[in-house]
Tab-separated table of C-alpha atoms in Angstrom:
chain	number	residue	atom	x	y	z
J	1	MET	CA	-42.307	240.925	288.904
J	2	ASP	CA	-43.838	244.055	290.360
J	3	TYR	CA	-44.504	246.639	287.643
J	4	PRO	CA	-45.124	250.242	288.741
J	5	ASN	CA	-48.482	251.583	287.644
J	6	ASP	CA	-46.789	254.418	285.773
J	7	GLN	CA	-44.218	252.173	284.028
J	8	ALA	CA	-43.966	253.273	280.379
J	9	PRO	CA	-44.062	250.277	277.996
J	10	GLY	CA	-40.720	251.212	276.418
J	11	ALA	CA	-38.923	252.130	279.626
J	12	PRO	CA	-36.439	249.894	281.478
J	13	ILE	CA	-38.253	247.486	283.783
J	14	ARG	CA	-38.400	248.778	287.381
J	15	SER	CA	-36.668	251.900	286.041
J	16	GLY	CA	-33.470	249.892	285.806
J	17	ILE	CA	-33.310	249.289	289.566
J	18	PRO	CA	-32.241	245.716	290.481
J	19	GLU	CA	-34.479	243.554	292.629
J	20	HIS	CA	-32.124	243.884	295.608
J	21	GLY	CA	-32.662	247.666	295.435
J	22	ARG	CA	-28.983	248.648	295.599
J	23	ILE	CA	-28.053	251.080	292.836
J	24	PRO	CA	-24.907	253.125	292.186
J	25	LYS	CA	-25.049	256.639	293.573
J	26	TYR	CA	-24.521	258.208	290.132
J	27	TYR	CA	-27.556	256.319	288.772
J	28	ALA	CA	-29.814	257.679	291.498
J	29	VAL	CA	-28.573	261.192	290.688
J	30	LYS	CA	-29.113	260.529	286.980
J	31	ALA	CA	-32.737	259.519	287.644
J	32	ARG	CA	-33.377	262.725	289.619
J	33	ILE	CA	-31.743	264.868	286.921
J	34	ALA	CA	-33.928	263.129	284.301
J	35	VAL	CA	-37.010	264.363	286.180
J	36	LEU	CA	-35.540	267.869	286.114
J	37	LEU	CA	-35.059	267.616	282.336
J	38	ASP	CA	-38.775	266.934	281.883
J	39	GLU	CA	-39.555	270.017	283.977
J	40	LEU	CA	-37.132	272.261	282.061
J	41	GLY	CA	-38.290	271.149	278.611
J	42	GLU	CA	-36.381	271.200	275.329
J	43	GLY	CA	-33.717	273.905	275.243
J	44	GLY	CA	-33.848	274.456	278.991
J	45	LEU	CA	-30.510	275.313	280.587
J	46	LEU	CA	-29.240	272.784	283.107
J	47	PRO	CA	-27.695	274.007	286.397
J	48	THR	CA	-23.914	273.769	286.631
J	49	GLU	CA	-22.133	270.651	287.906
J	50	ARG	CA	-21.315	272.467	291.133
J	51	GLU	CA	-24.952	273.472	291.673
J	52	LEU	CA	-26.185	269.942	290.945
J	53	ALA	CA	-23.594	268.438	293.288
J	54	GLN	CA	-24.712	270.760	296.080
J	55	SER	CA	-28.426	270.195	295.573
J	56	HIS	CA	-28.050	266.395	295.452
J	57	GLU	CA	-25.356	266.315	298.169
J	58	VAL	CA	-22.898	264.288	296.094
J	59	SER	CA	-19.453	264.861	294.597
J	60	ARG	CA	-18.998	266.647	291.273
J	61	GLU	CA	-17.535	263.417	289.813
J	62	THR	CA	-20.794	261.610	290.639
J	63	VAL	CA	-22.757	264.347	288.866
J	64	ARG	CA	-20.309	264.268	285.975
J	65	GLN	CA	-20.845	260.533	285.448
J	66	ALA	CA	-24.629	260.985	285.496
J	67	LEU	CA	-24.408	263.797	282.944
J	68	ARG	CA	-22.102	261.757	280.709
J	69	GLU	CA	-24.719	259.027	280.416
J	70	LEU	CA	-27.503	261.526	279.731
J	71	LEU	CA	-25.368	263.113	277.009
J	72	LEU	CA	-24.667	259.733	275.408
J	73	GLU	CA	-28.362	258.885	275.537
J	74	GLY	CA	-29.218	262.119	273.734
J	75	ARG	CA	-31.157	263.643	276.648
J	76	LEU	CA	-28.684	266.556	276.886
J	77	ARG	CA	-26.492	268.499	274.482
J	78	ARG	CA	-23.676	270.983	274.892
J	79	GLN	CA	-24.434	274.573	273.907
J	80	GLY	CA	-21.611	277.040	274.241
J	81	ARG	CA	-20.256	276.681	277.766
J	82	GLY	CA	-23.511	275.271	279.121
J	83	THR	CA	-25.651	272.142	278.842
J	84	VAL	CA	-29.264	272.191	277.673
J	85	VAL	CA	-32.102	269.708	277.349
J	86	ALA	CA	-32.035	268.044	273.924
J	87	GLY	CA	-35.050	267.495	271.697
J	88	PRO	CA	-36.378	264.058	270.704
J	89	LYS	CA	-34.222	261.803	268.562
J	90	LEU	CA	-34.671	261.792	264.793
J	91	GLU	CA	-36.524	258.674	263.699
J	92	GLN	CA	-35.245	257.267	260.411
J	93	PRO	CA	-37.313	254.525	258.765
J	94	LEU	CA	-35.498	251.420	257.570
J	95	SER	CA	-36.685	251.622	253.982
J	96	LEU	CA	-35.519	252.561	250.499
J	97	ALA	CA	-36.584	256.132	251.142
J	98	SER	CA	-33.700	258.588	251.150
J	99	TYR	CA	-32.293	260.371	254.188
J	100	THR	CA	-33.784	263.596	252.782
J	101	GLU	CA	-37.308	262.187	252.785
J	102	GLY	CA	-36.948	260.743	256.285
J	103	VAL	CA	-35.806	264.040	257.814
J	104	ARG	CA	-38.449	266.106	256.002
J	105	ARG	CA	-41.209	263.875	257.373
J	106	GLN	CA	-40.226	265.082	260.851
J	107	GLY	CA	-40.500	268.746	259.929
J	108	LEU	CA	-36.751	269.356	259.763
J	109	ARG	CA	-34.609	270.741	256.970
J	110	PRO	CA	-32.218	268.125	255.523
J	111	GLY	CA	-28.852	269.093	254.120
J	112	ARG	CA	-25.422	267.750	253.256
J	113	ASN	CA	-21.920	269.174	253.187
J	114	LEU	CA	-19.668	267.714	250.518
J	115	ILE	CA	-16.400	266.306	251.849
J	116	GLY	CA	-15.180	264.826	248.589
J	117	LEU	CA	-16.100	263.255	245.258
J	118	ASP	CA	-13.355	260.964	243.982
J	119	ARG	CA	-13.021	258.681	240.974
J	120	PHE	CA	-10.744	255.644	241.170
J	121	PRO	CA	-10.261	252.126	239.701
J	122	CYS	CA	-12.571	249.705	241.469
J	123	PRO	CA	-10.830	247.209	243.792
J	124	GLU	CA	-11.839	243.569	243.631
J	125	ALA	CA	-13.560	243.623	247.046
J	126	LEU	CA	-15.973	246.352	245.888
J	127	ALA	CA	-16.574	245.257	242.280
J	128	ALA	CA	-19.409	242.777	242.817
J	129	GLU	CA	-21.171	245.094	245.257
J	130	VAL	CA	-21.531	247.929	242.710
J	131	GLY	CA	-21.838	245.733	239.600
J	132	VAL	CA	-18.587	246.583	237.801
J	133	GLU	CA	-15.426	244.724	236.845
J	134	ARG	CA	-12.234	245.106	238.808
J	135	GLY	CA	-10.336	248.181	237.600
J	136	GLU	CA	-13.392	249.906	236.096
J	137	PRO	CA	-13.931	253.456	237.404
J	138	VAL	CA	-16.153	254.047	240.421
J	139	TRP	CA	-17.218	257.165	242.286
J	140	HIS	CA	-16.823	257.689	246.014
J	141	LEU	CA	-19.144	260.430	247.283
J	142	GLU	CA	-18.601	261.471	250.915
J	143	ARG	CA	-20.926	263.932	252.651
J	144	VAL	CA	-21.749	265.118	256.172
J	145	LEU	CA	-25.474	264.762	256.903
J	146	LEU	CA	-27.316	267.757	258.359
J	147	ALA	CA	-30.680	268.271	260.055
J	148	ASP	CA	-31.547	271.952	260.520
J	149	ASP	CA	-27.812	272.707	260.039
J	150	GLU	CA	-26.832	270.319	262.865
J	151	ARG	CA	-24.261	267.683	261.863
J	152	VAL	CA	-25.815	264.293	262.553
J	153	GLY	CA	-24.005	261.776	260.352
J	154	LEU	CA	-21.460	260.922	257.675
J	155	GLU	CA	-22.298	259.114	254.438
J	156	SER	CA	-19.993	257.353	251.967
J	157	THR	CA	-21.524	256.206	248.662
J	158	TYR	CA	-19.793	254.031	246.054
J	159	VAL	CA	-21.321	253.727	242.576
J	160	GLY	CA	-20.009	252.793	239.144
J	161	VAL	CA	-19.079	255.697	236.861
J	162	ALA	CA	-20.790	253.917	233.957
J	163	ARG	CA	-24.138	254.134	235.798
J	164	VAL	CA	-23.803	257.825	236.723
J	165	PRO	CA	-21.216	259.353	234.354
J	166	GLY	CA	-22.174	262.977	235.071
J	167	LEU	CA	-22.087	262.818	238.869
J	168	ASP	CA	-19.274	265.371	239.070
J	169	THR	CA	-20.956	267.907	236.772
J	170	GLU	CA	-24.733	267.344	236.947
J	171	PHE	CA	-25.375	266.474	240.584
J	172	ASP	CA	-25.897	269.012	243.378
J	173	PRO	CA	-24.072	267.464	246.370
J	174	ASP	CA	-26.470	269.159	248.814
J	175	SER	CA	-29.434	267.306	247.288
J	176	SER	CA	-30.790	263.761	247.414
J	177	PHE	CA	-28.725	261.235	245.463
J	178	TYR	CA	-31.781	258.986	245.141
J	179	ALA	CA	-33.855	261.816	243.659
J	180	TYR	CA	-31.055	262.508	241.158
J	181	LEU	CA	-30.962	258.868	240.063
J	182	ARG	CA	-34.735	258.767	239.696
J	183	ASP	CA	-35.399	262.139	238.079
J	184	ALA	CA	-32.275	262.724	235.996
J	185	LEU	CA	-31.295	259.186	235.022
J	186	GLY	CA	-34.533	257.220	235.334
J	187	ILE	CA	-32.948	254.689	237.699
J	188	ALA	CA	-35.328	253.226	240.263
J	189	PHE	CA	-34.360	251.245	243.350
J	190	GLY	CA	-35.721	247.727	243.549
J	191	ASP	CA	-34.424	246.331	246.824
J	192	ALA	CA	-31.515	246.523	249.251
J	193	ASP	CA	-29.744	244.610	251.990
J	194	GLU	CA	-28.854	246.491	255.179
J	195	ARG	CA	-26.759	245.668	258.212
J	196	ILE	CA	-26.744	247.803	261.365
J	197	GLU	CA	-24.129	247.771	264.096
J	198	THR	CA	-22.909	249.981	266.926
J	199	VAL	CA	-19.400	251.421	266.555
J	200	LEU	CA	-17.221	254.275	267.735
J	201	ALA	CA	-16.230	256.866	265.154
J	202	THR	CA	-12.626	257.119	264.052
J	203	PRO	CA	-10.818	260.350	264.989
J	204	ARG	CA	-11.375	261.639	261.428
J	205	GLU	CA	-15.076	260.764	261.452
J	206	ALA	CA	-15.612	262.318	264.878
J	207	LEU	CA	-13.949	265.517	263.679
J	208	LEU	CA	-16.144	265.699	260.563
J	209	ILE	CA	-19.364	265.033	262.495
J	210	GLY	CA	-18.295	267.238	265.395
J	211	THR	CA	-18.672	264.691	268.190
J	212	PRO	CA	-16.375	263.226	270.855
J	213	PRO	CA	-14.715	259.949	269.734
J	214	ALA	CA	-16.353	258.134	272.680
J	215	LEU	CA	-19.891	258.837	271.426
J	216	PRO	CA	-21.534	255.601	270.171
J	217	MET	CA	-22.530	255.650	266.505
J	218	LEU	CA	-25.066	253.629	264.544
J	219	LEU	CA	-23.409	252.287	261.398
J	220	ILE	CA	-25.522	251.168	258.450
J	221	HIS	CA	-24.103	249.208	255.514
J	222	ARG	CA	-26.412	249.158	252.490
J	223	LEU	CA	-26.134	247.250	249.207
J	224	SER	CA	-28.779	248.472	246.753
J	225	ARG	CA	-30.063	247.030	243.495
J	226	ASP	CA	-32.219	248.496	240.738
J	227	THR	CA	-35.573	247.105	239.634
J	228	ASP	CA	-33.800	244.663	237.289
J	229	GLY	CA	-31.828	243.229	240.199
J	230	ARG	CA	-28.521	244.741	239.082
J	231	PRO	CA	-26.155	245.954	241.838
J	232	LEU	CA	-26.257	249.736	242.050
J	233	GLU	CA	-24.541	251.232	245.102
J	234	ARG	CA	-22.737	250.475	248.298
J	235	VAL	CA	-23.336	252.931	251.154
J	236	ARG	CA	-21.654	253.250	254.548
J	237	THR	CA	-23.504	255.689	256.795
J	238	LEU	CA	-22.670	256.727	260.350
J	239	PHE	CA	-25.483	258.212	262.436
J	240	ARG	CA	-25.015	259.837	265.825
J	241	GLY	CA	-26.313	257.439	268.469
J	242	ASP	CA	-27.512	260.337	270.613
J	243	ARG	CA	-29.575	261.882	267.810
J	244	PHE	CA	-31.003	258.942	265.850
J	245	SER	CA	-33.276	255.976	266.259
J	246	PHE	CA	-34.527	253.634	263.541
J	247	SER	CA	-37.942	252.146	262.908
J	248	ALA	CA	-39.276	249.380	260.685
J	249	HIS	CA	-42.671	247.866	259.917
J	250	LEU	CA	-42.545	244.062	260.045
J	251	ARG	CA	-44.985	241.646	258.467
J	252	GLY	CA	-45.565	238.019	259.326
J	253	GLU	CA	-45.168	235.372	256.667
J	254	ARG	CA	-48.361	234.495	254.840
J	255	GLN	CA	-49.593	230.953	255.351
J	256	SER	CA	-50.197	229.044	252.125
């Protein structure tokens, strides 16, 4: 296969153009607009759909389709009645570090808006995951995740009331739950299992995060245990697909 000399290692091979060279018109427009985004830089205001259609000699619907993909990819964002060039995606490490720590490492200000803190009898399906018996009380903590006041995700945490009895009175919902467990209760995380999938937000979730329902989301399920191996929490976190990427450091198995 013929690789262009300027092909970035992480870019689509041949810039996504099939070997036969025939590409949809909207994709060609999208590629030209992507070059314009690099010239404008972060925060730069994009020309209107009408202006782009005229300059590229295509229909407004063709431009609209190209812009939709760039929006979904996180290259653009809406601002007021216009569209501007978005900044780089937030990179969240796949580790037992908290969301707060991950965002701070990128020079941004983490935050959370409390949606609700409820206490209810634990159903059987959840009991083993948080280490309680069926019917024992559990907390459900739901918060919108913020980065520099921008809504970027939605987090639901389930934990047994017996492990964190003062969650409703002692915990600041705008702060790190992991830091509270460590500093106030002396509970340390030992390990966790995570599963990641791509989903669409429900209408309620999209409203809370402030995104269109058609925007792809990254959904992480986490089951955490303490250093004694006891189940501790179950977390369901939605991250905006246009604002987040995830990274992990992998090691090979040692040969004995």
